[in-house]
mmCIF file of C-alpha atoms in Angstrom:
data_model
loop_
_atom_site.group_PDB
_atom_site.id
_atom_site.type_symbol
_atom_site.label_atom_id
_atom_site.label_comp_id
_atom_site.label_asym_id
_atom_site.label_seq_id
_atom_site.Cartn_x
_atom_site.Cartn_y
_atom_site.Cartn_z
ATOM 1 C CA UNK A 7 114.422 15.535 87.512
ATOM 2 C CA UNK A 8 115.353 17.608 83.988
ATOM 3 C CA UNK A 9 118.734 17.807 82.285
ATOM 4 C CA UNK A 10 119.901 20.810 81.083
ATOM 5 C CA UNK A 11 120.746 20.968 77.315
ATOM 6 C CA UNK A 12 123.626 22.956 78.311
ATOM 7 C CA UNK A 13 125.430 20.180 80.008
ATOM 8 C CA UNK A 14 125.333 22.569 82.998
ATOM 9 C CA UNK A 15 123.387 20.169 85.783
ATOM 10 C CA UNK A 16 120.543 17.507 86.879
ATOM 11 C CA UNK A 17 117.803 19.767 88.929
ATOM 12 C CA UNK A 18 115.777 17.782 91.207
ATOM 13 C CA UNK A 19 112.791 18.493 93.118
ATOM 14 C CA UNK A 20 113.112 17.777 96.625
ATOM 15 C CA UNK A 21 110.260 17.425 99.311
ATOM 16 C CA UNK A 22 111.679 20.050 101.208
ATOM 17 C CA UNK A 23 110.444 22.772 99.075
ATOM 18 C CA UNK A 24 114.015 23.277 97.376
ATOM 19 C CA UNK A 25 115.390 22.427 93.751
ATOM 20 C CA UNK A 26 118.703 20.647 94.274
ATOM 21 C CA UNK A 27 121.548 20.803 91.539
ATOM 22 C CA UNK A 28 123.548 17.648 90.686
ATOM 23 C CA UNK A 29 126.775 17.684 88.172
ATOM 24 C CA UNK A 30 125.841 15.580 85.484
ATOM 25 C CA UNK A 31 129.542 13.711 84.758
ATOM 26 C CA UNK A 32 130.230 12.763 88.355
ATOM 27 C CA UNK A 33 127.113 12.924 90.076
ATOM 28 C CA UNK A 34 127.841 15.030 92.882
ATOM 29 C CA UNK A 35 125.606 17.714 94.931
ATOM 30 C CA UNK A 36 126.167 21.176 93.708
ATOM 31 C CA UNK A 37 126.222 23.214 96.891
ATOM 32 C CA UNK A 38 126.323 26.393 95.347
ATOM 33 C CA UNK A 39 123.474 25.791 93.673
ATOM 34 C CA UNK A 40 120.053 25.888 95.744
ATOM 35 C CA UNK A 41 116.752 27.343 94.471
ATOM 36 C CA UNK A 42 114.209 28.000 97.044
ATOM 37 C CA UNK A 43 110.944 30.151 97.775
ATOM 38 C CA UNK A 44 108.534 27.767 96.129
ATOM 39 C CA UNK A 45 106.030 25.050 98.280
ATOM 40 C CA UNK A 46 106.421 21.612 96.880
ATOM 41 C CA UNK A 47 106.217 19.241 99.459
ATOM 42 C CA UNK A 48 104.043 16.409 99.046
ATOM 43 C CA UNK A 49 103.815 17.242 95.376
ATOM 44 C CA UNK A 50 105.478 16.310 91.978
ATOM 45 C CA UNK A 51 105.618 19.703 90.496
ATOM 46 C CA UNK A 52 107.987 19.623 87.173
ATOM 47 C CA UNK A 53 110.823 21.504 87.167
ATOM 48 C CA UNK A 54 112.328 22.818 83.927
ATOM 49 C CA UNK A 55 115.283 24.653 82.161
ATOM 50 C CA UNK A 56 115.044 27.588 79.887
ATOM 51 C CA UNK A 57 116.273 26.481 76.124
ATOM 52 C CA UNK A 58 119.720 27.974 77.118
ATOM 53 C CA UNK A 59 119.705 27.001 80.571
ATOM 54 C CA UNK A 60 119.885 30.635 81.675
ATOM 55 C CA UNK A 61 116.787 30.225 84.371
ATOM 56 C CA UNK A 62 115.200 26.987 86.162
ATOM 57 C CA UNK A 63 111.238 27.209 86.127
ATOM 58 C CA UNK A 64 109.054 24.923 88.484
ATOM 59 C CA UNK A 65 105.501 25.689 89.699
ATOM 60 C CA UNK A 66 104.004 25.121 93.267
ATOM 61 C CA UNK A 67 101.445 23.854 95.548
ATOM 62 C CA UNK A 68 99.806 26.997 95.690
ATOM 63 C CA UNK A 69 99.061 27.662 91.668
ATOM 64 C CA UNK A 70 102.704 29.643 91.307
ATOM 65 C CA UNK A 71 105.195 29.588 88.759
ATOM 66 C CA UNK A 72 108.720 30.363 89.852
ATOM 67 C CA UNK A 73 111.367 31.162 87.517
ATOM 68 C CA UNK A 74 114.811 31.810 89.019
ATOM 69 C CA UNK A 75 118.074 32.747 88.086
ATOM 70 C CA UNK A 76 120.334 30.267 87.316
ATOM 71 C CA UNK A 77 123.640 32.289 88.251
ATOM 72 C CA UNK A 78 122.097 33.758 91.333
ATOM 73 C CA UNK A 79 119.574 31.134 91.859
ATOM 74 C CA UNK A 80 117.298 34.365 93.284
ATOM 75 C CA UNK A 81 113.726 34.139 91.910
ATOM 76 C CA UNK A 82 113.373 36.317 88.863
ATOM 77 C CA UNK A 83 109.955 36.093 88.578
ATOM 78 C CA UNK A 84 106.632 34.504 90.123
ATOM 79 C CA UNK A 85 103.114 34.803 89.074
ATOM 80 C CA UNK A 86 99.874 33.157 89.908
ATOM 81 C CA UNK A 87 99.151 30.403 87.394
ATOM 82 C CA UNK A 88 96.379 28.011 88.277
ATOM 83 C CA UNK A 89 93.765 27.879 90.816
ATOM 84 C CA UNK A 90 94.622 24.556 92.215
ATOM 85 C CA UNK A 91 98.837 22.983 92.193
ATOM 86 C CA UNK A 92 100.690 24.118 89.135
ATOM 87 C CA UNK A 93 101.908 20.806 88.692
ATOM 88 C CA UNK A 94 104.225 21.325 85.349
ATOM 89 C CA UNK A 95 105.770 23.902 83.193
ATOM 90 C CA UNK A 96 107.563 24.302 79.877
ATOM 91 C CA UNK A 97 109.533 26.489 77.803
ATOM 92 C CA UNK A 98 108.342 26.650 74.619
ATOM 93 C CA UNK A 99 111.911 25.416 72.430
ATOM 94 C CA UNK A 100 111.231 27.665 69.279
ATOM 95 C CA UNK A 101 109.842 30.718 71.009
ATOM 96 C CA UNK A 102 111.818 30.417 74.186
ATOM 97 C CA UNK A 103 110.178 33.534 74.863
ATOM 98 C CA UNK A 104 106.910 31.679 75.714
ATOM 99 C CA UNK A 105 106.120 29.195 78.679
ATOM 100 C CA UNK A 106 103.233 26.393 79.336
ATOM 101 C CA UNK A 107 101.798 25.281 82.673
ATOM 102 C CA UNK A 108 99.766 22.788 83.256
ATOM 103 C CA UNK A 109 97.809 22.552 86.553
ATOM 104 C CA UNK A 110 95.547 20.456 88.841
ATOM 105 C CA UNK A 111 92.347 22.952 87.608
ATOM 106 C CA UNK A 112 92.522 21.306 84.475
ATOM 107 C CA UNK A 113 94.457 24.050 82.729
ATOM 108 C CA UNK A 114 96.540 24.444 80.256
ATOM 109 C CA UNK A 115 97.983 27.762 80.097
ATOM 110 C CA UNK A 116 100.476 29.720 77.305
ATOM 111 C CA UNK A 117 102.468 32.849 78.665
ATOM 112 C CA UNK A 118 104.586 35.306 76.535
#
């Protein structure tokens, strides 16, 4: 689970393949707020904010990084990262324009 630095939720992994949103003062399920497309089950793949909290990134089971949308929560992007479970990922907090994963091939990988 990650906090956003913009006070705007608590994302949590879930084993259903789905990044749940909690409000951080009262603790309570954001409905609204469900991002999906991404195979996680059975895994502990990090999820992340971006610096301003403007997209959620996590990775998957397959080697995948997902970054969606946070006012949509539609995918915005997804790429092939590792070979093996892409396992964490990172914005980079003084070039937010920049991203690390980290994956189960042994990998660490930058991307602009």
């Amino acid at each position: 689970a990650v906090v956003s630095t913009q006070s705007t939720g608590l994302a949590c992994q879930s084993m259903d393949n789905k990044i749940t949103i909690f409000a951080t003062q009262k603790l309570r399920l954001n409905r609204k707020k469900v991002f999906k497309g991404h195979m996680v089950a059975g895994y502990a793949c990090q999820c992340n904010f971006s610096p301003d909290s403007a997209y959620l990134v996590s990775g998957d089971a397959d080697g995948r990084c997902f970054i969606w949308d946070w006012k949509t929560t539609k995918v915005y992007k997804r790429f092939k990262a590792h070979e093996g479970v892409c396992i964490g990922c990172v914005w980079l907090p003084h070039e937010t324009s920049k991203l690390l994963t980290c994956g189960w091939d042994g990998k660490i990988k930058l991307w602009d």
